[in-house]
Amino acid sequence: MSIRPIYLDCHATTPVDERVVAAMLPYFTEHFGNPASISHVYGWEAEAAVKQTREILAAAINATPEEIVFTSGATEANNLAIKGVAEAYFKKGQHIITVATEHSAVLDPCNYLKTLGFDITILPVQKDGLIDLTQLEKAFRPETIVVSVMAANNEIGVLQPLAEIGEMCRDRQILFHTDAAQAIGKIPLDVQEMKIDLMSLTAHKVYGPKGIGALYVRRRNPRVQLAPQQHGGGHERGMRSGTLYTPQIAGFGKAVEIALAEQATETQRLTELRQRLWEQLSQLEGVHLNGHPQARLAGNLNISIEGVDGAALLLGLQPVMAVSSGSACSSATTAPSHVLTALGHSQKLAYASIRFGIGRFNTQEEIDIVAKHAIATIQSLRNSAFVTLGS
Ligand SMILES: *Cc1c(COP(=O)(O)O)cnc(C)c1O
């Protein structure tokens, strides 16, 4: 029997909760209708599921159901938010502010807009991964149209000060977009209190299915204009055409509903597991915690390890645990993580990093196995380091 490694990569994706699968199943077969079919019960049934998820998502972030636009995930939501605003507001201004540690689904649309003549300011982060609000203050210009700062980082888990950023943007009548792919269901989000105008969501980081997400688009005070990036049948109030994927949408709603109901207890449990893992790993010398120690997702632990080779480390860990390393693989190259280098790490130290994403189905026993094996791997790599010295 082959034993599969312990899954600790919950920032990459999560398994779909069985309760979510159960909520999705009827919409593949019995209730297969097109939610846009208004003339028969097949359509009505599907539309009822869509409506329910819209209500769940809206309630989760203190929005209204009409402000939820379904997309294929957070990548599409980020593209729609940033490019959609750029296209709708370019006469007002052509300056966008974002952050060095954003997901590529934010940075790449910004880089694309740069080729069209937009000016992009990429704010650095402090050593703890948080942005410096005085730097944001200095970056504002009369022609700034939108600020995009993520809620929770997918590598180091840090939580940016959304309410403060929202306040600063609102005072200047600049739109505020946040990528909340890692945050929904895990930390409290409130688009009114935090003065958020656009928010990207996805289901598959919160035990829902892949291929479904949403963009919150504020309708009042201010009403956000958005140029659609996908044209067609005029679905989603014209902002995103395409037949809605009812089973995925039903699953998205169920996933968020469960996450909210369990948020408080799960945050507590994950915090304890993370502490337990860190207490063991931090016995070793030369191990650094990446990201702010408190302002972070409960399930995230990201460490950099001195005196080991990143590739060898990952290879040593692989049989026992599924984690991700400090490198971001794009199609052509393996570059060190742009998030870790933004913290000021050398390339070598950035490579020698591990991201643990602890989730709903991990147990204390698993954490202890993982800690033990990681420590043994690091020690053995350090002991054999003399072999490769000078190479
Ligand atoms: C996973 C993730 C995305 C991409 O989401 P998809 O739904 O997979 O397109 C975007 N931003 C962040 C912060 C993420 O963690």
CSV table of N, CA and C in Angstrom, one decimal, residues 12 25 31 53 60 64 67 70 91-92 143 155 162 164 192 208 213 222 228 235 237 240 271 286 312 363 372-374:
chain,number,residue,atom,x,y,z
A,12,ALA,N,-2.9,26.5,-2.0
A,12,ALA,CA,-2.9,26.2,-3.4
A,12,ALA,C,-4.4,25.8,-3.8
A,25,LEU,N,-24.5,18.0,-6.2
A,25,LEU,CA,-25.0,16.9,-7.0
A,25,LEU,C,-26.3,17.0,-7.8
A,31,HIS,N,-31.8,18.9,-11.4
A,31,HIS,CA,-32.0,20.4,-11.6
A,31,HIS,C,-31.0,21.0,-12.5
A,53,THR,N,-27.0,31.3,-3.4
A,53,THR,CA,-25.6,31.6,-3.3
A,53,THR,C,-25.3,33.1,-3.3
A,60,ALA,N,-22.1,37.3,3.6
A,60,ALA,CA,-20.8,37.0,4.1
A,60,ALA,C,-19.9,38.3,4.1
A,64,THR,N,-25.0,43.5,-1.0
A,64,THR,CA,-26.4,43.0,-1.4
A,64,THR,C,-26.2,42.0,-2.6
A,67,GLU,N,-25.0,42.9,-6.0
A,67,GLU,CA,-23.6,43.3,-6.2
A,67,GLU,C,-22.6,42.2,-6.4
A,70,PHE,N,-20.8,36.5,-10.7
A,70,PHE,CA,-20.1,35.3,-10.8
A,70,PHE,C,-19.1,35.2,-11.9
A,91,LYS,N,-10.6,58.0,-18.7
A,91,LYS,CA,-10.6,59.4,-19.0
A,91,LYS,C,-10.4,60.2,-17.7
A,92,LYS,N,-10.8,59.6,-16.6
A,92,LYS,CA,-10.6,60.2,-15.3
A,92,LYS,C,-9.1,60.2,-14.9
A,143,GLU,N,-4.6,61.5,-10.6
A,143,GLU,CA,-5.1,60.7,-11.6
A,143,GLU,C,-5.2,59.2,-11.2
A,155,GLU,N,1.0,33.3,0.2
A,155,GLU,CA,2.2,32.7,0.5
A,155,GLU,C,2.6,32.8,2.0
A,162,LEU,N,-7.1,46.4,5.8
A,162,LEU,CA,-8.1,46.8,4.7
A,162,LEU,C,-8.9,48.1,5.1
A,164,GLU,N,-8.2,50.6,7.0
A,164,GLU,CA,-7.3,51.8,6.9
A,164,GLU,C,-7.1,52.2,5.4
A,192,GLN,N,-18.7,47.4,3.8
A,192,GLN,CA,-19.1,48.7,4.3
A,192,GLN,C,-18.1,49.3,5.2
A,208,GLY,N,-14.6,24.5,-1.4
A,208,GLY,CA,-15.6,24.5,-2.5
A,208,GLY,C,-14.9,24.0,-3.8
A,213,GLY,N,-16.0,31.5,-9.0
A,213,GLY,CA,-15.6,32.6,-8.1
A,213,GLY,C,-16.6,33.7,-8.3
A,222,PRO,N,-19.7,54.7,-3.8
A,222,PRO,CA,-20.2,55.1,-5.1
A,222,PRO,C,-20.6,53.9,-5.9
A,228,PRO,N,-17.2,45.4,-19.2
A,228,PRO,CA,-17.1,43.9,-19.3
A,228,PRO,C,-15.9,43.5,-20.1
A,235,HIS,N,-25.4,38.3,-19.3
A,235,HIS,CA,-25.6,37.8,-18.0
A,235,HIS,C,-24.9,38.6,-16.9
A,237,ARG,N,-25.8,41.2,-15.2
A,237,ARG,CA,-26.0,42.6,-15.4
A,237,ARG,C,-25.0,43.2,-16.5
A,240,ARG,N,-20.6,40.2,-17.0
A,240,ARG,CA,-19.9,38.9,-17.3
A,240,ARG,C,-20.8,37.9,-18.0
A,271,THR,N,-5.1,27.9,14.6
A,271,THR,CA,-4.0,28.7,15.3
A,271,THR,C,-3.2,27.8,16.2
A,286,GLY,N,18.5,29.2,13.0
A,286,GLY,CA,18.5,29.6,11.6
A,286,GLY,C,17.2,29.4,10.9
A,312,ALA,N,16.9,20.6,-2.6
A,312,ALA,CA,17.1,19.4,-1.8
A,312,ALA,C,16.1,19.3,-0.7
A,363,THR,N,-4.9,17.1,11.2
A,363,THR,CA,-5.0,16.7,12.7
A,363,THR,C,-3.7,17.0,13.4
A,372,LYS,N,8.4,16.5,12.9
A,372,LYS,CA,9.5,15.6,13.1
A,372,LYS,C,10.3,15.3,11.8
A,373,HIS,N,9.5,15.1,10.8
A,373,HIS,CA,10.2,14.8,9.5
A,373,HIS,C,10.9,16.0,9.0
A,374,ALA,N,10.3,17.2,9.1
A,374,ALA,CA,11.0,18.4,8.6
A,374,ALA,C,12.3,18.7,9.3
